[in-house]
Amino acid sequence: MRSQTVSTKLDRIAEQAVQNPEMQFTTLAHLIDEEFLREAFGRIKKKAAAGVDGVTAKEYAEDLDANIADLYVRMRSGCYEAPPVRRIWLEKDDGKRRPIGIPALEDKILQRAVTMLLTEIYEQVFYACSHGFRRKRSAHHALREIRESCMSMGIRWILDADIKGYFDSIRHDLLREFLRKKMNDGTIIRFIGKWLNAGVMEEGKWTSSETGTPQGGVISPMLSNVFLHYVLDEWFEQEIKPRMKGRCFLSRFADDFVIGFELESDARRVMDVLPKRFNRFGLTIHPTKTALIEFGRPHREQTSGKGKDTFDFLGFTHYWARSRRGYWIIKRKTKCAKMHAAMKAIWKWCKQNRHRPIKEQWKKLCQKLRGHYQYFGIRNNSRSMEVYRWYTERAWMHWLGHRHRNGNISWEKFERQYQKSFPLPRPRIVHNV
């Protein structure tokens, strides 16, 4: 249950941020008391792996009051030190490996506490075009915004941009400079500095981190949003938009963003200046993954049911197609690369778990399918979800066949023995975007 005292503190900060947009917050750290830290502990993920300290949330909670009191004393006395982040590597579907950072538990608690304070300040500052890691916003809000903006503004050009290694490229000096525009509490700035410089521990070896946000850190999404707010969002809203001859929009989710333009001349002007803007802040626009795409509404006379040009964003391919009533509208379907990766993952899972009890396999496959539907279940994407379910069913049948003597199983037998008793969930539209 959320603490009333903590709620009052956060509401007061939000109210001040709304009433005084130019206000710089200089005294925040005193708000983080033991009750605030307990609230922060309640908001972290309890099942996450342990960091370099080896302490899990379950172990920490066994004597929570004493542990929180000790953390508070070290925090207030200046004795708190941020341990390095433990790094592990996960295999990706394409054979490459992806680094995962696991902070120490007390780091997570204190980072969550600071994030709670910063959220109340910056929620009043961030623009509506930013959708990632924010309250009451999601990737589906960004998808809705793009579709509605393209259709209502007469957008004909899409700048699909990619920032090269964004989270590892954020300059610490510039990040502190941006933070001080709204928050100049010395204690909070020192905490953030400790997390930025804590480094990474991998196989007993410590590596410093001169750029980038804390890998896997609770506070990383907030810091990355603050950085791009000043580098991109504010620049676009205050400097780019007023100079455009036609209508335009920006939609961003974390470091993924697209910019739509009504006029080609506006699109090419921004395309030319965007890399220079990002280079100024130590970021690089990927030269081959960034493209200017013609994405206008097809002519009425066009007889084919689909437009020629497409672009990908947040796992979906966007394209023009005719509605059932014959109007041109923007539809979305699961991106091919995402579909192939999901299929490969489900095939691998069925292979590795084929000897587990049938009911156990079925429950896990149902979870995976519902998770897939939860994200990709938007209007006009039913076909892609049906394909994914069909493939899951065939993969399950194939590997269940390896439990039989002849190494395979017929569809009739699979349907009779398994499908009727353990039906997989059908696709459904979850988001009306």
mmCIF file of N, CA and C in Angstrom, residues 113-188:
data_model
loop_
_atom_site.group_PDB
_atom_site.id
_atom_site.type_symbol
_atom_site.label_atom_id
_atom_site.label_comp_id
_atom_site.label_asym_id
_atom_site.label_seq_id
_atom_site.Cartn_x
_atom_site.Cartn_y
_atom_site.Cartn_z
ATOM 1 N N ALA A 113 14.222 5.703 -5.345
ATOM 2 C CA ALA A 113 13.818 6.865 -4.555
ATOM 3 C C ALA A 113 14.105 8.168 -5.304
ATOM 4 N N VAL A 114 15.293 8.270 -5.872
ATOM 5 C CA VAL A 114 15.647 9.477 -6.623
ATOM 6 C C VAL A 114 14.773 9.600 -7.878
ATOM 7 N N THR A 115 14.513 8.482 -8.542
ATOM 8 C CA THR A 115 13.663 8.500 -9.739
ATOM 9 C C THR A 115 12.255 8.978 -9.405
ATOM 10 N N MET A 116 11.738 8.580 -8.256
ATOM 11 C CA MET A 116 10.410 9.023 -7.836
ATOM 12 C C MET A 116 10.354 10.546 -7.736
ATOM 13 N N LEU A 117 11.419 11.152 -7.199
ATOM 14 C CA LEU A 117 11.469 12.610 -7.090
ATOM 15 C C LEU A 117 11.594 13.269 -8.463
ATOM 16 N N LEU A 118 12.512 12.751 -9.277
ATOM 17 C CA LEU A 118 12.734 13.339 -10.594
ATOM 18 C C LEU A 118 11.500 13.221 -11.486
ATOM 19 N N THR A 119 10.767 12.116 -11.324
ATOM 20 C CA THR A 119 9.571 11.912 -12.146
ATOM 21 C C THR A 119 8.566 13.032 -11.937
ATOM 22 N N GLU A 120 8.358 13.444 -10.692
ATOM 23 C CA GLU A 120 7.383 14.501 -10.406
ATOM 24 C C GLU A 120 7.804 15.833 -11.014
ATOM 25 N N ILE A 121 9.110 16.061 -11.113
ATOM 26 C CA ILE A 121 9.608 17.302 -11.717
ATOM 27 C C ILE A 121 9.490 17.253 -13.232
ATOM 28 N N TYR A 122 10.003 16.175 -13.831
ATOM 29 C CA TYR A 122 10.136 16.141 -15.285
ATOM 30 C C TYR A 122 8.860 15.750 -16.011
ATOM 31 N N GLU A 123 7.912 15.158 -15.312
ATOM 32 C CA GLU A 123 6.627 14.889 -15.958
ATOM 33 C C GLU A 123 5.937 16.185 -16.363
ATOM 34 N N GLN A 124 6.269 17.270 -15.665
ATOM 35 C CA GLN A 124 5.698 18.568 -15.993
ATOM 36 C C GLN A 124 6.526 19.280 -17.065
ATOM 37 N N VAL A 125 7.700 18.718 -17.393
ATOM 38 C CA VAL A 125 8.619 19.355 -18.341
ATOM 39 C C VAL A 125 8.614 18.655 -19.695
ATOM 40 N N PHE A 126 8.567 17.323 -19.674
ATOM 41 C CA PHE A 126 8.649 16.555 -20.913
ATOM 42 C C PHE A 126 7.509 16.914 -21.863
ATOM 43 N N TYR A 127 7.802 16.852 -23.148
ATOM 44 C CA TYR A 127 6.798 17.126 -24.170
ATOM 45 C C TYR A 127 5.922 15.893 -24.409
ATOM 46 N N ALA A 128 4.770 16.138 -25.019
ATOM 47 C CA ALA A 128 3.819 15.053 -25.281
ATOM 48 C C ALA A 128 4.350 14.058 -26.309
ATOM 49 N N CYS A 129 5.357 14.444 -27.079
ATOM 50 C CA CYS A 129 5.904 13.547 -28.103
ATOM 51 C C CYS A 129 6.758 12.437 -27.514
ATOM 52 N N SER A 130 7.121 12.554 -26.223
ATOM 53 C CA SER A 130 7.952 11.539 -25.559
ATOM 54 C C SER A 130 7.050 10.527 -24.863
ATOM 55 N N HIS A 131 7.216 9.242 -25.197
ATOM 56 C CA HIS A 131 6.307 8.214 -24.689
ATOM 57 C C HIS A 131 7.006 7.118 -23.883
ATOM 58 N N GLY A 132 8.315 7.043 -23.928
ATOM 59 C CA GLY A 132 9.016 5.930 -23.298
ATOM 60 C C GLY A 132 9.250 6.130 -21.811
ATOM 61 N N PHE A 133 8.996 5.093 -21.010
ATOM 62 C CA PHE A 133 9.288 5.075 -19.572
ATOM 63 C C PHE A 133 8.606 6.224 -18.835
ATOM 64 N N ARG A 134 7.358 6.490 -19.207
ATOM 65 C CA ARG A 134 6.605 7.550 -18.548
ATOM 66 C C ARG A 134 5.265 7.021 -18.055
ATOM 67 N N ARG A 135 4.742 7.671 -17.020
ATOM 68 C CA ARG A 135 3.453 7.263 -16.471
ATOM 69 C C ARG A 135 2.348 7.439 -17.496
ATOM 70 N N LYS A 136 1.472 6.451 -17.539
ATOM 71 C CA LYS A 136 0.280 6.484 -18.397
ATOM 72 C C LYS A 136 0.624 6.663 -19.867
ATOM 73 N N ARG A 137 1.841 6.261 -20.258
ATOM 74 C CA ARG A 137 2.261 6.301 -21.662
ATOM 75 C C ARG A 137 2.953 4.986 -22.004
ATOM 76 N N SER A 138 2.886 4.615 -23.255
ATOM 77 C CA SER A 138 3.469 3.347 -23.678
ATOM 78 C C SER A 138 3.815 3.431 -25.154
ATOM 79 N N ALA A 139 4.369 2.332 -25.670
ATOM 80 C CA ALA A 139 4.664 2.264 -27.097
ATOM 81 C C ALA A 139 3.392 2.406 -27.931
ATOM 82 N N HIS A 140 2.276 1.930 -27.404
ATOM 83 C CA HIS A 140 1.025 2.005 -28.154
ATOM 84 C C HIS A 140 0.493 3.427 -28.257
ATOM 85 N N HIS A 141 0.832 4.282 -27.291
ATOM 86 C CA HIS A 141 0.487 5.700 -27.419
ATOM 87 C C HIS A 141 1.278 6.331 -28.566
ATOM 88 N N ALA A 142 2.547 5.955 -28.686
ATOM 89 C CA ALA A 142 3.362 6.466 -29.793
ATOM 90 C C ALA A 142 2.817 5.986 -31.136
ATOM 91 N N LEU A 143 2.420 4.724 -31.201
ATOM 92 C CA LEU A 143 1.868 4.177 -32.440
ATOM 93 C C LEU A 143 0.573 4.893 -32.824
ATOM 94 N N ARG A 144 -0.257 5.176 -31.838
ATOM 95 C CA ARG A 144 -1.508 5.898 -32.118
ATOM 96 C C ARG A 144 -1.205 7.310 -32.625
ATOM 97 N N GLU A 145 -0.239 7.977 -31.969
ATOM 98 C CA GLU A 145 0.111 9.341 -32.355
ATOM 99 C C GLU A 145 0.621 9.398 -33.793
ATOM 100 N N ILE A 146 1.455 8.443 -34.166
ATOM 101 C CA ILE A 146 2.008 8.442 -35.524
ATOM 102 C C ILE A 146 0.903 8.260 -36.558
ATOM 103 N N ARG A 147 0.025 7.307 -36.320
ATOM 104 C CA ARG A 147 -1.051 7.045 -37.281
ATOM 105 C C ARG A 147 -1.962 8.255 -37.435
ATOM 106 N N GLU A 148 -2.390 8.833 -36.314
ATOM 107 C CA GLU A 148 -3.305 9.965 -36.371
ATOM 108 C C GLU A 148 -2.647 11.198 -36.984
ATOM 109 N N SER A 149 -1.370 11.424 -36.655
ATOM 110 C CA SER A 149 -0.665 12.590 -37.193
ATOM 111 C C SER A 149 -0.467 12.464 -38.701
ATOM 112 N N CYS A 150 -0.073 11.283 -39.147
ATOM 113 C CA CYS A 150 0.147 11.077 -40.587
ATOM 114 C C CYS A 150 -1.141 11.291 -41.384
ATOM 115 N N MET A 151 -2.249 10.819 -40.852
ATOM 116 C CA MET A 151 -3.505 10.900 -41.595
ATOM 117 C C MET A 151 -4.152 12.279 -41.504
ATOM 118 N N SER A 152 -3.971 12.985 -40.392
ATOM 119 C CA SER A 152 -4.624 14.283 -40.222
ATOM 120 C C SER A 152 -3.799 15.452 -40.743
ATOM 121 N N MET A 153 -2.472 15.297 -40.783
ATOM 122 C CA MET A 153 -1.605 16.397 -41.216
ATOM 123 C C MET A 153 -1.209 16.324 -42.677
ATOM 124 N N GLY A 154 -1.621 15.265 -43.355
ATOM 125 C CA GLY A 154 -1.205 15.115 -44.750
ATOM 126 C C GLY A 154 0.283 14.840 -44.880
ATOM 127 N N ILE A 155 0.822 14.080 -43.930
ATOM 128 C CA ILE A 155 2.260 13.780 -43.925
ATOM 129 C C ILE A 155 2.616 12.933 -45.150
ATOM 130 N N ARG A 156 3.691 13.323 -45.825
ATOM 131 C CA ARG A 156 4.137 12.604 -47.024
ATOM 132 C C ARG A 156 5.571 12.078 -46.914
ATOM 133 N N TRP A 157 6.294 12.498 -45.871
ATOM 134 C CA TRP A 157 7.687 12.063 -45.718
ATOM 135 C C TRP A 157 7.952 11.691 -44.262
ATOM 136 N N ILE A 158 8.636 10.575 -44.065
ATOM 137 C CA ILE A 158 8.981 10.080 -42.727
ATOM 138 C C ILE A 158 10.504 9.985 -42.611
ATOM 139 N N LEU A 159 11.041 10.640 -41.593
ATOM 140 C CA LEU A 159 12.463 10.510 -41.276
ATOM 141 C C LEU A 159 12.582 9.456 -40.174
ATOM 142 N N ASP A 160 13.035 8.286 -40.561
ATOM 143 C CA ASP A 160 13.200 7.161 -39.638
ATOM 144 C C ASP A 160 14.655 7.144 -39.189
ATOM 145 N N ALA A 161 14.905 7.573 -37.942
ATOM 146 C CA ALA A 161 16.274 7.765 -37.464
ATOM 147 C C ALA A 161 16.679 6.693 -36.464
ATOM 148 N N ASP A 162 17.975 6.467 -36.383
ATOM 149 C CA ASP A 162 18.534 5.487 -35.440
ATOM 150 C C ASP A 162 19.775 6.095 -34.796
ATOM 151 N N ILE A 163 19.802 6.104 -33.454
ATOM 152 C CA ILE A 163 20.960 6.624 -32.721
ATOM 153 C C ILE A 163 21.899 5.468 -32.419
ATOM 154 N N LYS A 164 23.126 5.605 -32.815
ATOM 155 C CA LYS A 164 24.104 4.527 -32.669
ATOM 156 C C LYS A 164 24.574 4.428 -31.214
ATOM 157 N N GLY A 165 24.269 3.277 -30.573
ATOM 158 C CA GLY A 165 24.728 3.019 -29.205
ATOM 159 C C GLY A 165 24.367 4.123 -28.233
ATOM 160 N N TYR A 166 23.096 4.533 -28.229
ATOM 161 C CA TYR A 166 22.699 5.718 -27.459
ATOM 162 C C TYR A 166 23.014 5.598 -25.971
ATOM 163 N N PHE A 167 22.538 4.543 -25.311
ATOM 164 C CA PHE A 167 22.657 4.447 -23.856
ATOM 165 C C PHE A 167 24.109 4.362 -23.390
ATOM 166 N N ASP A 168 25.012 3.940 -24.271
ATOM 167 C CA ASP A 168 26.429 3.860 -23.915
ATOM 168 C C ASP A 168 27.199 5.111 -24.314
ATOM 169 N N SER A 169 26.531 6.086 -24.947
ATOM 170 C CA SER A 169 27.218 7.255 -25.498
ATOM 171 C C SER A 169 26.893 8.552 -24.785
ATOM 172 N N ILE A 170 26.009 8.515 -23.800
ATOM 173 C CA ILE A 170 25.603 9.747 -23.114
ATOM 174 C C ILE A 170 26.785 10.333 -22.327
ATOM 175 N N ARG A 171 27.124 11.565 -22.625
ATOM 176 C CA ARG A 171 28.239 12.231 -21.940
ATOM 177 C C ARG A 171 27.810 12.651 -20.540
ATOM 178 N N HIS A 172 28.616 12.301 -19.541
ATOM 179 C CA HIS A 172 28.271 12.574 -18.153
ATOM 180 C C HIS A 172 28.250 14.070 -17.851
ATOM 181 N N ASP A 173 29.192 14.826 -18.417
ATOM 182 C CA ASP A 173 29.239 16.261 -18.130
ATOM 183 C C ASP A 173 28.010 16.981 -18.672
ATOM 184 N N LEU A 174 27.579 16.594 -19.865
ATOM 185 C CA LEU A 174 26.393 17.214 -20.441
ATOM 186 C C LEU A 174 25.130 16.797 -19.700
ATOM 187 N N LEU A 175 25.078 15.540 -19.258
ATOM 188 C CA LEU A 175 23.917 15.065 -18.510
ATOM 189 C C LEU A 175 23.761 15.857 -17.218
ATOM 190 N N ARG A 176 24.869 16.082 -16.495
ATOM 191 C CA ARG A 176 24.799 16.872 -15.265
ATOM 192 C C ARG A 176 24.348 18.299 -15.570
ATOM 193 N N GLU A 177 24.843 18.834 -16.668
ATOM 194 C CA GLU A 177 24.448 20.194 -17.067
ATOM 195 C C GLU A 177 22.950 20.273 -17.345
ATOM 196 N N PHE A 178 22.415 19.274 -18.028
ATOM 197 C CA PHE A 178 20.982 19.248 -18.320
ATOM 198 C C PHE A 178 20.161 19.098 -17.041
ATOM 199 N N LEU A 179 20.619 18.227 -16.137
ATOM 200 C CA LEU A 179 19.892 18.004 -14.886
ATOM 201 C C LEU A 179 19.811 19.284 -14.061
ATOM 202 N N ARG A 180 20.884 20.056 -14.038
ATOM 203 C CA ARG A 180 20.925 21.265 -13.207
ATOM 204 C C ARG A 180 19.972 22.345 -13.701
ATOM 205 N N LYS A 181 19.458 22.212 -14.895
ATOM 206 C CA LYS A 181 18.490 23.203 -15.377
ATOM 207 C C LYS A 181 17.207 23.176 -14.557
ATOM 208 N N LYS A 182 16.848 22.002 -14.049
ATOM 209 C CA LYS A 182 15.634 21.879 -13.245
ATOM 210 C C LYS A 182 15.894 21.395 -11.826
ATOM 211 N N MET A 183 17.024 20.713 -11.614
ATOM 212 C CA MET A 183 17.300 20.109 -10.308
ATOM 213 C C MET A 183 18.774 20.298 -9.977
ATOM 214 N N ASN A 184 19.054 21.119 -8.957
ATOM 215 C CA ASN A 184 20.448 21.402 -8.606
ATOM 216 C C ASN A 184 20.712 21.113 -7.132
ATOM 217 N N ASP A 185 20.186 19.973 -6.684
ATOM 218 C CA ASP A 185 20.450 19.506 -5.327
ATOM 219 C C ASP A 185 21.799 18.790 -5.333
ATOM 220 N N GLY A 186 22.758 19.303 -4.561
ATOM 221 C CA GLY A 186 24.113 18.755 -4.570
ATOM 222 C C GLY A 186 24.177 17.295 -4.178
ATOM 223 N N THR A 187 23.368 16.901 -3.198
ATOM 224 C CA THR A 187 23.375 15.505 -2.741
ATOM 225 C C THR A 187 22.875 14.574 -3.836
ATOM 226 N N ILE A 188 21.776 14.937 -4.480
ATOM 227 C CA ILE A 188 21.224 14.105 -5.554
ATOM 228 C C ILE A 188 22.198 14.029 -6.723
#
